[in-house]
Amino acid sequence: MHMNGLEGDLDLQFLLVGGPLVKICSNSWKKNRYYKLQEDCQTFWHESKKKFKKTQTFSILDIESVRKGRQSEGLKKYTDASVEDRCFSIFFKGRKKNLDLMAKSEEELNKWVTGLEKIINNMHNLSDQKKREHWIISCLRKADKNGDNKMTLKELKHFMRQINVDVSDTYAAEIFKKCDISHSGTLEGSEITEFYHMLTYREEIDVIYAKYAQTEAQMSARDLLNFLLNEQREQVTEEDAHRLIEKYEVDQTAKQKKHMTKDGFLMYLQQEDGCILKPTHKFEYQDMDQPLSHYYISSSHNTYLMEDQLKGPSSTEAYIKALMKSCRCVELDCWDGVNGEPVIYHGHTLTSKVLFKDVIKVIKEYAFKTSEYPVILSLENHCSVDQQKLMAHYLISILGDALVKKPLGDTMPTNFPSPKALKGKILIKGKRLNKLDAVFTSNKVVEDETVSEEDEAAECKENSEKPKPKKTKIKLARELSDMVIYCKSVHFNGFEHARDNQAFYEMSSFKESKAFHLAETSATAFIHHNMDKLSRIYPAGSRTDSSNYNPVPMWNVGCQIVALNFQTPSKEMHLNQGRFRPNGFCGYILKPEFQRSLSSQFDPNTLTKGPWLKKKIFHIMVISAQQLPKVNRDKHKNKSIVDPLVRVEIHGVQADNGSKETNYIDNNGFNPTWNEGFQFPISVPELALVRFVVEDHDTASQNDFIGQYCLPLTSAQNGYRHVPLLTKRGDVISSASLFVHLMLIDAQ
């Protein structure tokens, strides 16, 4: 495997040789195991003493992060602080349990961690085309059972099943015969290369390329420009075409002529310029100088939970995962713990507990790793005054200057600061004993006082508006109260009351049923309320399985903090990931102008005429897919080849919502072709999300999920585009993609 400059690297050589590490699972289970990087430089092998363990490898692409030190809960629990400089953890994408390891010495630890980080970065920097090639080569090696670098017909058929293609014996024999030029009965050397080219041939790319390759059977810069103008509908010049040739062309002779070969053209289509997401939207491109209330803010509910709401584990790892996904508002459900130490857990349930101070330490370390914009800590405070004072102490001592302890500037503000002004800052949301202007006067609270408890659990049960819940009381420590600056929690008493009596920094939380009712009956008033005040929406208490509500109707009325259970892989989380995908995935998205302008009368339910109404037709053709993963092997037993179909969904205002799907393709997950087109009428494109879902068709039971991708319609590029596919948990499926043609045009 080509390692992009790592050939001869000492850390890489160390990994290839490998060595013993202590694997740590508990106080009593600490075993020496041998670990090494395999020759393909993309698979890690480890020794296993289990008799029936099928696989002793994991892919480098499955690693989410490598963390030096005792950073995992297991290492903190089962090792002593004295071995801190010998410990490290490998964290995986999805639900795979992390690997806790200990090296012989600090020097060896550094070699393991540095080597792993280099190889992970190298794999991530590989083009999708290269990843596909490496994946196929890896499957070829697995199919070569006796390791003689030759492929028999039987091994070829096994290989085809490995890559998710079911072929008849006749077709397999036909391919084999065509490639076996030496008539030796096996494929080797150039014959395997020829077989690879036959396998990866894409007719749809040939057709597009041939239409525009008008110069010596290649695309000149002018030909490429014609393609970009006519098919991709891009506002570009011949200079832009030269840039693409320079960037993607693999043949040096063609590059010198300023030509693009078919291989270079495919490379362009499979990289960021040919991706469905506008390249400019991959990075921060929006105005970040507007008040905080003008943005949607990526938000998590019960962030501490890894699973359900009744008996699942609470974990600092859940905060790390949310923050690394650019979540900018996390929840801390705080209760009195033993030994005077406040803890976080879902009160009155069997969920496990985690120390408040440990969570704050993790937030301090991970808050700004993926986004520099402010993080809001939503405190659900159920603690005694003494433990609240300790909470305040931890917030100040651990967060330091990052904690906002007073308003920005020297005078009482009348509006929120911007995300840009709050870069690197952490805000506290919770109860406050007095008004914010007390910070600038002598009217300061010196005593702890009683306030109504902010407790989601005390809300009315779903759909029961009467009788009103009895308000519980809690004594609030002055020290904790003083930290609440821009996010003071108050009870909602109607939009008119809020308009006349509520300060900009006073915000209400709404259970989902109340919020949906307001969105349906008072949408315009809700939108105006959200222009200068923050609103937080949270899931119903009845969702004990940590399921989620649909966030789209809440964004449609301008709600900023639409809190979801991040730990639950679901359609709703796919929509959340899609909403926050553009603007550098920073966790803040500027709301459309009609949700920020005081003169706006926008109502997503009625769609009266206004600047928001921009009628379009969204044309989408699903052409093909590449290298779809196998699914649910247990269910299908031996028949694990997928029968894929693609569903295209629009999520926005009610009038725009829709879903259409292709037919399914029998027994082909490697390169299925559909060439099926759909149309969707769009009224408010600025609020529309498009979601692609790939499923394995099943006539006897529910279809199996294969992959998905979601993004705002206004962030999608026109023309021929590849769509990357993600797992249910939102991680990239290496090498897998859809190939589509899309066009968003004005309605006649």
PDB file of N, CA and C in Angstrom, residues 219-255:
ATOM      1  N   MET A 219     -10.675  14.884 -22.737  1.00  0.00           N
ATOM      2  CA  MET A 219     -11.292  16.183 -22.460  1.00  0.00           C
ATOM      3  C   MET A 219     -10.206  17.254 -22.424  1.00  0.00           C
ATOM      4  N   SER A 220     -10.286  18.217 -23.318  1.00  0.00           N
ATOM      5  CA  SER A 220      -9.418  19.392 -23.196  1.00  0.00           C
ATOM      6  C   SER A 220     -10.000  20.288 -22.104  1.00  0.00           C
ATOM      7  N   ALA A 221      -9.277  21.335 -21.738  1.00  0.00           N
ATOM      8  CA  ALA A 221      -9.792  22.274 -20.733  1.00  0.00           C
ATOM      9  C   ALA A 221     -11.102  22.881 -21.214  1.00  0.00           C
ATOM     10  N   ARG A 222     -11.203  23.152 -22.523  1.00  0.00           N
ATOM     11  CA  ARG A 222     -12.440  23.713 -23.088  1.00  0.00           C
ATOM     12  C   ARG A 222     -13.586  22.703 -22.999  1.00  0.00           C
ATOM     13  N   ASP A 223     -13.284  21.410 -23.285  1.00  0.00           N
ATOM     14  CA  ASP A 223     -14.307  20.355 -23.168  1.00  0.00           C
ATOM     15  C   ASP A 223     -14.803  20.247 -21.725  1.00  0.00           C
ATOM     16  N   LEU A 224     -13.848  20.259 -20.804  1.00  0.00           N
ATOM     17  CA  LEU A 224     -14.211  20.169 -19.389  1.00  0.00           C
ATOM     18  C   LEU A 224     -15.059  21.368 -18.981  1.00  0.00           C
ATOM     19  N   LEU A 225     -14.697  22.557 -19.480  1.00  0.00           N
ATOM     20  CA  LEU A 225     -15.478  23.759 -19.181  1.00  0.00           C
ATOM     21  C   LEU A 225     -16.910  23.606 -19.671  1.00  0.00           C
ATOM     22  N   ASN A 226     -17.087  23.051 -20.879  1.00  0.00           N
ATOM     23  CA  ASN A 226     -18.441  22.824 -21.414  1.00  0.00           C
ATOM     24  C   ASN A 226     -19.243  21.906 -20.501  1.00  0.00           C
ATOM     25  N   PHE A 227     -18.573  20.856 -19.997  1.00  0.00           N
ATOM     26  CA  PHE A 227     -19.241  19.942 -19.066  1.00  0.00           C
ATOM     27  C   PHE A 227     -19.655  20.673 -17.788  1.00  0.00           C
ATOM     28  N   LEU A 228     -18.751  21.484 -17.250  1.00  0.00           N
ATOM     29  CA  LEU A 228     -19.035  22.202 -16.004  1.00  0.00           C
ATOM     30  C   LEU A 228     -20.178  23.197 -16.175  1.00  0.00           C
ATOM     31  N   LEU A 229     -20.237  23.844 -17.326  1.00  0.00           N
ATOM     32  CA  LEU A 229     -21.290  24.844 -17.584  1.00  0.00           C
ATOM     33  C   LEU A 229     -22.626  24.187 -17.886  1.00  0.00           C
ATOM     34  N   ASN A 230     -22.605  23.147 -18.734  1.00  0.00           N
ATOM     35  CA  ASN A 230     -23.855  22.542 -19.210  1.00  0.00           C
ATOM     36  C   ASN A 230     -24.464  21.545 -18.239  1.00  0.00           C
ATOM     37  N   GLU A 231     -23.614  20.730 -17.610  1.00  0.00           N
ATOM     38  CA  GLU A 231     -24.123  19.661 -16.738  1.00  0.00           C
ATOM     39  C   GLU A 231     -24.099  20.047 -15.262  1.00  0.00           C
ATOM     40  N   GLN A 232     -22.995  20.638 -14.820  1.00  0.00           N
ATOM     41  CA  GLN A 232     -22.857  20.952 -13.402  1.00  0.00           C
ATOM     42  C   GLN A 232     -23.441  22.312 -13.050  1.00  0.00           C
ATOM     43  N   ARG A 233     -23.771  23.098 -14.069  1.00  0.00           N
ATOM     44  CA  ARG A 233     -24.372  24.429 -13.885  1.00  0.00           C
ATOM     45  C   ARG A 233     -23.536  25.318 -12.958  1.00  0.00           C
ATOM     46  N   GLU A 234     -22.234  25.253 -13.108  1.00  0.00           N
ATOM     47  CA  GLU A 234     -21.333  26.049 -12.272  1.00  0.00           C
ATOM     48  C   GLU A 234     -20.934  27.330 -12.995  1.00  0.00           C
ATOM     49  N   GLN A 235     -20.765  28.384 -12.227  1.00  0.00           N
ATOM     50  CA  GLN A 235     -20.300  29.662 -12.768  1.00  0.00           C
ATOM     51  C   GLN A 235     -18.777  29.646 -12.756  1.00  0.00           C
ATOM     52  N   VAL A 236     -18.192  29.117 -13.846  1.00  0.00           N
ATOM     53  CA  VAL A 236     -16.748  28.906 -13.876  1.00  0.00           C
ATOM     54  C   VAL A 236     -16.142  29.408 -15.184  1.00  0.00           C
ATOM     55  N   THR A 237     -14.813  29.464 -15.219  1.00  0.00           N
ATOM     56  CA  THR A 237     -14.069  29.889 -16.406  1.00  0.00           C
ATOM     57  C   THR A 237     -13.116  28.764 -16.817  1.00  0.00           C
ATOM     58  N   GLU A 238     -12.434  28.966 -17.947  1.00  0.00           N
ATOM     59  CA  GLU A 238     -11.465  27.966 -18.406  1.00  0.00           C
ATOM     60  C   GLU A 238     -10.327  27.822 -17.396  1.00  0.00           C
ATOM     61  N   GLU A 239     -10.052  28.891 -16.669  1.00  0.00           N
ATOM     62  CA  GLU A 239      -9.019  28.839 -15.625  1.00  0.00           C
ATOM     63  C   GLU A 239      -9.395  27.841 -14.527  1.00  0.00           C
ATOM     64  N   ASP A 240     -10.694  27.790 -14.194  1.00  0.00           N
ATOM     65  CA  ASP A 240     -11.176  26.813 -13.205  1.00  0.00           C
ATOM     66  C   ASP A 240     -11.013  25.391 -13.733  1.00  0.00           C
ATOM     67  N   ALA A 241     -11.244  25.208 -15.034  1.00  0.00           N
ATOM     68  CA  ALA A 241     -11.055  23.892 -15.646  1.00  0.00           C
ATOM     69  C   ALA A 241      -9.586  23.475 -15.554  1.00  0.00           C
ATOM     70  N   HIS A 242      -8.670  24.431 -15.805  1.00  0.00           N
ATOM     71  CA  HIS A 242      -7.236  24.148 -15.669  1.00  0.00           C
ATOM     72  C   HIS A 242      -6.912  23.715 -14.238  1.00  0.00           C
ATOM     73  N   ARG A 243      -7.521  24.389 -13.259  1.00  0.00           N
ATOM     74  CA  ARG A 243      -7.266  24.065 -11.849  1.00  0.00           C
ATOM     75  C   ARG A 243      -7.687  22.627 -11.537  1.00  0.00           C
ATOM     76  N   LEU A 244      -8.846  22.206 -12.050  1.00  0.00           N
ATOM     77  CA  LEU A 244      -9.335  20.847 -11.813  1.00  0.00           C
ATOM     78  C   LEU A 244      -8.432  19.807 -12.467  1.00  0.00           C
ATOM     79  N   ILE A 245      -7.950  20.105 -13.672  1.00  0.00           N
ATOM     80  CA  ILE A 245      -7.031  19.182 -14.355  1.00  0.00           C
ATOM     81  C   ILE A 245      -5.747  19.038 -13.546  1.00  0.00           C
ATOM     82  N   GLU A 246      -5.231  20.155 -13.080  1.00  0.00           N
ATOM     83  CA  GLU A 246      -4.007  20.138 -12.287  1.00  0.00           C
ATOM     84  C   GLU A 246      -4.210  19.357 -10.983  1.00  0.00           C
ATOM     85  N   LYS A 247      -5.394  19.473 -10.426  1.00  0.00           N
ATOM     86  CA  LYS A 247      -5.697  18.868  -9.127  1.00  0.00           C
ATOM     87  C   LYS A 247      -5.971  17.360  -9.229  1.00  0.00           C
ATOM     88  N   TYR A 248      -6.657  16.929 -10.297  1.00  0.00           N
ATOM     89  CA  TYR A 248      -7.154  15.554 -10.334  1.00  0.00           C
ATOM     90  C   TYR A 248      -6.565  14.653 -11.417  1.00  0.00           C
ATOM     91  N   GLU A 249      -5.949  15.216 -12.451  1.00  0.00           N
ATOM     92  CA  GLU A 249      -5.450  14.369 -13.535  1.00  0.00           C
ATOM     93  C   GLU A 249      -4.281  13.506 -13.052  1.00  0.00           C
ATOM     94  N   VAL A 250      -4.345  12.200 -13.370  1.00  0.00           N
ATOM     95  CA  VAL A 250      -3.328  11.261 -12.889  1.00  0.00           C
ATOM     96  C   VAL A 250      -2.264  10.961 -13.938  1.00  0.00           C
ATOM     97  N   ASP A 251      -2.551  11.268 -15.190  1.00  0.00           N
ATOM     98  CA  ASP A 251      -1.614  11.007 -16.284  1.00  0.00           C
ATOM     99  C   ASP A 251      -0.811  12.280 -16.577  1.00  0.00           C
ATOM    100  N   GLN A 252       0.508  12.204 -16.394  1.00  0.00           N
ATOM    101  CA  GLN A 252       1.351  13.402 -16.526  1.00  0.00           C
ATOM    102  C   GLN A 252       1.370  13.952 -17.946  1.00  0.00           C
ATOM    103  N   THR A 253       1.339  13.067 -18.940  1.00  0.00           N
ATOM    104  CA  THR A 253       1.340  13.511 -20.341  1.00  0.00           C
ATOM    105  C   THR A 253       0.076  14.308 -20.634  1.00  0.00           C
ATOM    106  N   ALA A 254      -1.061  13.777 -20.198  1.00  0.00           N
ATOM    107  CA  ALA A 254      -2.335  14.477 -20.398  1.00  0.00           C
ATOM    108  C   ALA A 254      -2.334  15.809 -19.646  1.00  0.00           C
ATOM    109  N   LYS A 255      -1.776  15.806 -18.439  1.00  0.00           N
ATOM    110  CA  LYS A 255      -1.748  17.024 -17.627  1.00  0.00           C
ATOM    111  C   LYS A 255      -0.944  18.126 -18.322  1.00  0.00           C
TER     112      LYS A 255
END
